[in-house]
CSV table of C-alpha atoms in Angstrom, one decimal:
chain,number,residue,atom,x,y,z
W,1,ASN,CA,-2.4,25.6,-24.3
W,2,ALA,CA,-0.4,28.2,-22.2
W,3,GLY,CA,-0.5,28.9,-18.8
W,4,VAL,CA,-1.8,31.7,-16.4
W,5,MET,CA,0.5,34.3,-16.9
W,6,GLN,CA,2.2,37.2,-15.0
W,7,ASN,CA,3.1,40.1,-15.5
W,8,PRO,CA,5.8,41.3,-14.2
W,9,ARG,CA,7.3,39.0,-12.8
W,10,HIS,CA,8.9,41.6,-10.6
W,11,LEU,CA,8.3,45.1,-9.6
W,12,VAL,CA,9.7,47.7,-7.6
W,13,ARG,CA,7.7,50.7,-6.4
W,14,ARG,CA,8.7,53.6,-4.3
W,15,ARG,CA,6.3,54.1,-1.4
W,16,GLY,CA,3.2,56.3,-2.5
W,17,GLN,CA,3.8,55.0,-6.4
W,18,GLU,CA,0.9,52.6,-8.2
W,19,ALA,CA,1.2,49.0,-8.7
W,20,ARG,CA,0.1,47.6,-11.4
W,21,LEU,CA,-0.2,43.3,-11.7
W,22,ARG,CA,-1.3,41.3,-15.1
W,23,CYS,CA,-3.1,38.7,-14.9
W,24,SER,CA,-3.7,36.5,-18.3
W,25,PRO,CA,-5.4,33.7,-17.2
W,26,MET,CA,-5.2,30.1,-19.3
W,27,LYS,CA,-7.6,30.1,-22.5
W,28,GLY,CA,-11.3,28.9,-22.5
W,29,HIS,CA,-11.0,30.2,-18.7
W,30,SER,CA,-13.4,32.9,-17.7
W,31,HIS,CA,-13.1,32.8,-13.7
W,32,VAL,CA,-9.7,34.7,-12.0
W,33,TYR,CA,-8.5,34.4,-8.5
W,34,TRP,CA,-5.8,37.2,-6.6
W,35,TYR,CA,-3.9,36.1,-3.5
W,36,ARG,CA,-1.3,37.1,-1.6
W,37,GLN,CA,1.2,35.4,-0.4
W,38,LEU,CA,3.8,37.0,2.4
W,39,PRO,CA,6.8,36.7,3.2
W,40,GLU,CA,7.1,33.1,5.3
W,41,GLU,CA,3.4,32.5,5.2
W,42,GLY,CA,0.3,31.2,2.9
W,43,LEU,CA,-1.9,31.7,0.4
W,44,LYS,CA,-4.7,34.7,1.1
W,45,PHE,CA,-7.0,34.5,-0.9
W,46,MET,CA,-7.9,38.7,-2.2
W,47,VAL,CA,-10.6,38.9,-4.5
W,48,TYR,CA,-12.6,36.3,-7.1
W,49,LEU,CA,-13.8,37.9,-10.4
W,50,GLN,CA,-15.1,36.8,-13.7
W,51,LYS,CA,-15.4,38.1,-16.7
W,52,GLU,CA,-16.5,42.3,-15.9
W,53,ASN,CA,-17.8,41.5,-12.5
W,54,ILE,CA,-16.4,40.8,-8.8
W,55,ILE,CA,-17.8,37.8,-7.5
W,56,ASP,CA,-16.2,38.2,-4.1
W,57,GLU,CA,-13.5,40.5,-2.7
W,58,SER,CA,-13.6,39.9,0.6
W,59,GLY,CA,-10.0,39.2,0.9
W,60,MET,CA,-9.2,42.9,-0.1
W,61,PRO,CA,-8.3,45.5,2.3
W,62,LYS,CA,-10.9,48.4,2.0
W,63,GLU,CA,-8.5,51.0,0.5
W,64,ARG,CA,-6.1,51.9,-2.2
W,65,PHE,CA,-6.4,47.8,-3.8
W,66,SER,CA,-9.1,47.4,-6.7
W,67,ALA,CA,-9.0,44.5,-9.4
W,68,GLU,CA,-11.1,44.3,-12.4
W,69,PHE,CA,-11.7,41.6,-14.8
W,70,PRO,CA,-12.9,43.3,-18.2
W,71,LYS,CA,-14.2,41.6,-21.4
W,72,GLU,CA,-11.7,42.3,-23.1
W,73,GLY,CA,-7.9,41.6,-21.4
W,74,PRO,CA,-6.3,40.6,-19.0
W,75,SER,CA,-6.8,40.7,-14.8
W,76,ILE,CA,-5.6,43.8,-13.1
W,77,LEU,CA,-4.5,44.5,-9.5
W,78,ARG,CA,-3.9,48.0,-9.0
W,79,ILE,CA,-2.5,49.1,-5.8
W,80,GLN,CA,-2.2,52.3,-5.6
W,81,GLN,CA,0.1,54.5,-3.0
W,82,VAL,CA,1.7,51.7,-2.0
W,83,VAL,CA,3.3,51.3,1.5
W,84,ARG,CA,6.3,49.0,2.8
W,85,GLY,CA,3.4,46.0,3.9
W,86,ASP,CA,2.5,45.8,0.3
W,87,SER,CA,5.8,43.5,-0.4
W,88,ALA,CA,4.7,40.6,-0.9
W,89,ALA,CA,4.1,37.7,-4.0
W,90,TYR,CA,0.9,38.2,-5.8
W,91,PHE,CA,-0.4,35.0,-7.5
W,92,CYS,CA,-3.0,35.0,-9.5
W,93,ALA,CA,-5.6,31.9,-10.8
W,94,SER,CA,-7.8,30.4,-13.0
W,95,SER,CA,-10.6,27.7,-13.5
W,96,PRO,CA,-13.0,26.8,-16.4
W,97,THR,CA,-16.3,26.9,-14.0
W,98,ARG,CA,-17.3,27.4,-10.5
W,99,SER,CA,-18.2,24.0,-11.0
W,100,TYR,CA,-17.4,22.0,-8.1
W,101,GLY,CA,-14.2,20.0,-8.0
W,102,ASN,CA,-12.5,22.2,-11.0
W,103,GLU,CA,-9.1,23.2,-10.0
W,104,GLN,CA,-7.3,26.6,-9.9
W,105,PHE,CA,-4.1,26.7,-12.1
W,106,PHE,CA,-1.8,29.3,-10.5
W,107,GLY,CA,0.7,31.8,-12.7
W,108,PRO,CA,4.3,32.2,-11.4
W,109,GLY,CA,3.1,35.7,-9.6
W,110,THR,CA,4.6,39.1,-9.4
W,111,ARG,CA,7.1,40.1,-6.7
W,112,LEU,CA,6.3,43.4,-6.0
W,113,THR,CA,8.9,45.2,-3.6
W,114,VAL,CA,8.2,48.7,-2.3
W,115,LEU,CA,11.0,50.6,-1.5
X,1,ASP,CA,-9.1,31.2,8.7
X,2,ALA,CA,-7.6,27.4,7.1
X,3,LYS,CA,-10.0,24.9,7.8
X,4,THR,CA,-7.1,22.4,7.9
X,5,THR,CA,-4.0,21.7,10.4
X,6,GLN,CA,-0.8,20.0,9.2
X,7,PRO,CA,2.6,19.5,9.9
X,8,THR,CA,5.2,21.9,10.3
X,9,SER,CA,7.7,19.7,8.2
X,10,MET,CA,8.4,16.2,7.1
X,11,ASP,CA,11.9,14.4,6.4
X,12,CYS,CA,11.7,11.8,3.5
X,13,ALA,CA,14.2,9.5,2.2
X,14,GLU,CA,14.8,9.8,-1.7
X,15,GLY,CA,12.9,6.8,-3.4
X,16,ARG,CA,10.4,5.5,0.0
X,17,ALA,CA,6.7,6.7,-0.3
X,18,ALA,CA,6.0,10.4,2.0
X,19,ASN,CA,2.8,10.4,3.6
X,20,LEU,CA,1.4,13.7,4.7
X,21,PRO,CA,-1.2,13.8,7.1
X,22,CYS,CA,-4.1,16.8,7.1
X,23,ASN,CA,-6.5,17.0,9.6
X,24,HIS,CA,-10.0,19.2,8.6
X,25,SER,CA,-12.2,18.1,11.2
X,26,THR,CA,-14.6,21.5,10.7
X,27,ILE,CA,-15.2,20.2,7.1
X,28,SER,CA,-18.7,20.3,5.4
X,29,GLY,CA,-20.3,17.9,3.7
X,30,ASN,CA,-20.0,19.5,-0.3
X,31,GLU,CA,-16.3,21.1,0.6
X,32,TYR,CA,-13.8,19.3,-1.3
X,33,VAL,CA,-9.9,17.9,0.1
X,34,TYR,CA,-7.6,20.1,-2.4
X,35,TRP,CA,-3.6,19.5,-2.3
X,36,TYR,CA,-1.6,21.4,-3.5
X,37,ARG,CA,2.5,21.8,-3.3
X,38,GLN,CA,5.3,25.1,-4.1
X,39,ILE,CA,8.6,24.5,-5.1
X,40,HIS,CA,11.0,27.5,-4.0
X,41,SER,CA,8.2,30.5,-4.2
X,42,GLN,CA,6.8,29.0,-7.6
X,43,GLY,CA,3.2,29.5,-8.3
X,44,PRO,CA,1.0,26.9,-6.4
X,45,GLN,CA,1.0,23.3,-8.3
X,46,TYR,CA,-2.0,21.4,-8.6
X,47,ILE,CA,-1.8,17.8,-6.5
X,48,ILE,CA,-5.0,16.4,-6.4
X,49,HIS,CA,-8.7,16.6,-5.1
X,50,GLY,CA,-11.1,15.1,-3.7
X,51,LEU,CA,-15.0,14.8,-1.7
X,52,LYS,CA,-15.2,11.5,-0.4
X,53,ASN,CA,-13.5,8.3,-2.4
X,54,ASN,CA,-10.1,8.0,-2.4
X,55,GLU,CA,-8.0,9.5,-5.2
X,56,THR,CA,-4.9,7.9,-7.2
X,57,ASN,CA,-3.8,10.3,-10.4
X,58,GLU,CA,-0.1,9.8,-11.9
X,59,MET,CA,1.9,12.7,-9.0
X,60,ALA,CA,-0.1,11.1,-6.0
X,61,SER,CA,-2.7,9.3,-4.0
X,62,LEU,CA,-5.7,11.6,-1.5
X,63,ILE,CA,-6.8,8.7,0.9
X,64,ILE,CA,-9.8,10.4,3.1
X,65,THR,CA,-11.0,9.2,6.4
X,66,GLU,CA,-14.7,8.3,6.4
X,67,ASP,CA,-15.3,10.9,8.6
X,68,ARG,CA,-14.2,12.9,6.6
X,69,LYS,CA,-12.0,14.7,9.0
X,70,SER,CA,-8.7,13.7,7.9
X,71,SER,CA,-7.3,12.6,4.4
X,72,THR,CA,-3.5,11.3,3.7
X,73,LEU,CA,-1.3,12.8,0.3
X,74,ILE,CA,0.7,10.3,-0.6
X,75,LEU,CA,3.9,10.9,-2.9
X,76,PRO,CA,4.7,6.5,-3.7
X,77,HIS,CA,8.4,7.4,-4.7
X,78,ALA,CA,9.5,10.6,-3.6
X,79,THR,CA,12.2,12.3,-5.4
X,80,LEU,CA,14.4,15.4,-4.7
X,81,ARG,CA,12.3,17.1,-6.9
X,82,ASP,CA,9.4,16.7,-4.6
X,83,THR,CA,11.0,19.2,-1.8
X,84,ALA,CA,8.8,21.7,-1.5
X,85,VAL,CA,5.9,23.0,0.9
X,86,TYR,CA,3.0,21.1,0.3
X,87,TYR,CA,-0.6,22.8,1.4
X,88,CYS,CA,-4.0,21.0,2.2
X,89,ILE,CA,-6.8,23.3,1.3
X,90,VAL,CA,-10.7,22.7,1.9
X,91,ARG,CA,-12.3,24.6,-1.3
X,92,VAL,CA,-14.7,26.8,0.5
X,93,VAL,CA,-18.4,27.8,-1.3
X,94,SER,CA,-20.4,30.3,0.1
X,95,GLY,CA,-23.1,32.7,-1.1
X,96,GLY,CA,-22.6,32.7,-4.4
X,97,SER,CA,-18.2,32.8,-4.2
X,98,GLU,CA,-15.7,30.5,-3.8
X,99,LYS,CA,-12.2,30.0,-2.8
X,100,LEU,CA,-9.2,28.5,-1.6
X,101,VAL,CA,-8.0,29.0,1.9
X,102,PHE,CA,-4.3,27.7,2.6
X,103,GLY,CA,-2.8,27.2,6.0
X,104,LYS,CA,1.3,26.7,6.4
X,105,GLY,CA,1.5,23.5,4.8
X,106,THR,CA,4.1,21.0,5.5
X,107,LYS,CA,7.6,21.8,4.5
X,108,LEU,CA,8.8,18.0,3.0
X,109,THR,CA,12.3,18.1,2.2
X,110,VAL,CA,13.4,14.8,1.0
X,111,ASN,CA,17.2,13.3,1.3
X,112,PRO,CA,19.2,11.6,-0.8
């Protein structure tokens, strides 16, 4: 059973470009979470999605950031008009259900560098 | 904001037990305590979790105080590969949502 997959692993963008980060959850998992980690910091929650639904986006910046988890295909975190402050590691996690006691399994992350 | 506090760093000798403390004095009755670790800058790796009973698995043991205001992660025989940042996390569930709230963690260094 493959783990959580994220691609690309490294992404370089110039200021003003768009960044698209993909996350394929573990097989059978229908809950996806996105976290961002700035250098020397812990992970910060961004958004929680189920298939075709955004459950909680309280950690997402109000502008330029969006996320989706379509019925088919991976979850996408999209950052429009990137700025240098968006440079960070973005981690995706998945879990099978929202029941208490389920752990979230993390992917290897996408490291975004904005020039 | 993180609901946990941990020491910034700790050292441990290889082969000895590593005991990592965590305070979570504001934890609610239905909130689980989770431990993850992050080696270099890889994705966090799940270690163990618990609600109020002590837990043990192949990686570690988790001791939770009776009042649930603190806990200790125990790695019984630390190896060099256990060098990592260890995060004690409260899984927050509210308003139909849930999330892991990370603090800055404890950087554990296992020395030969």
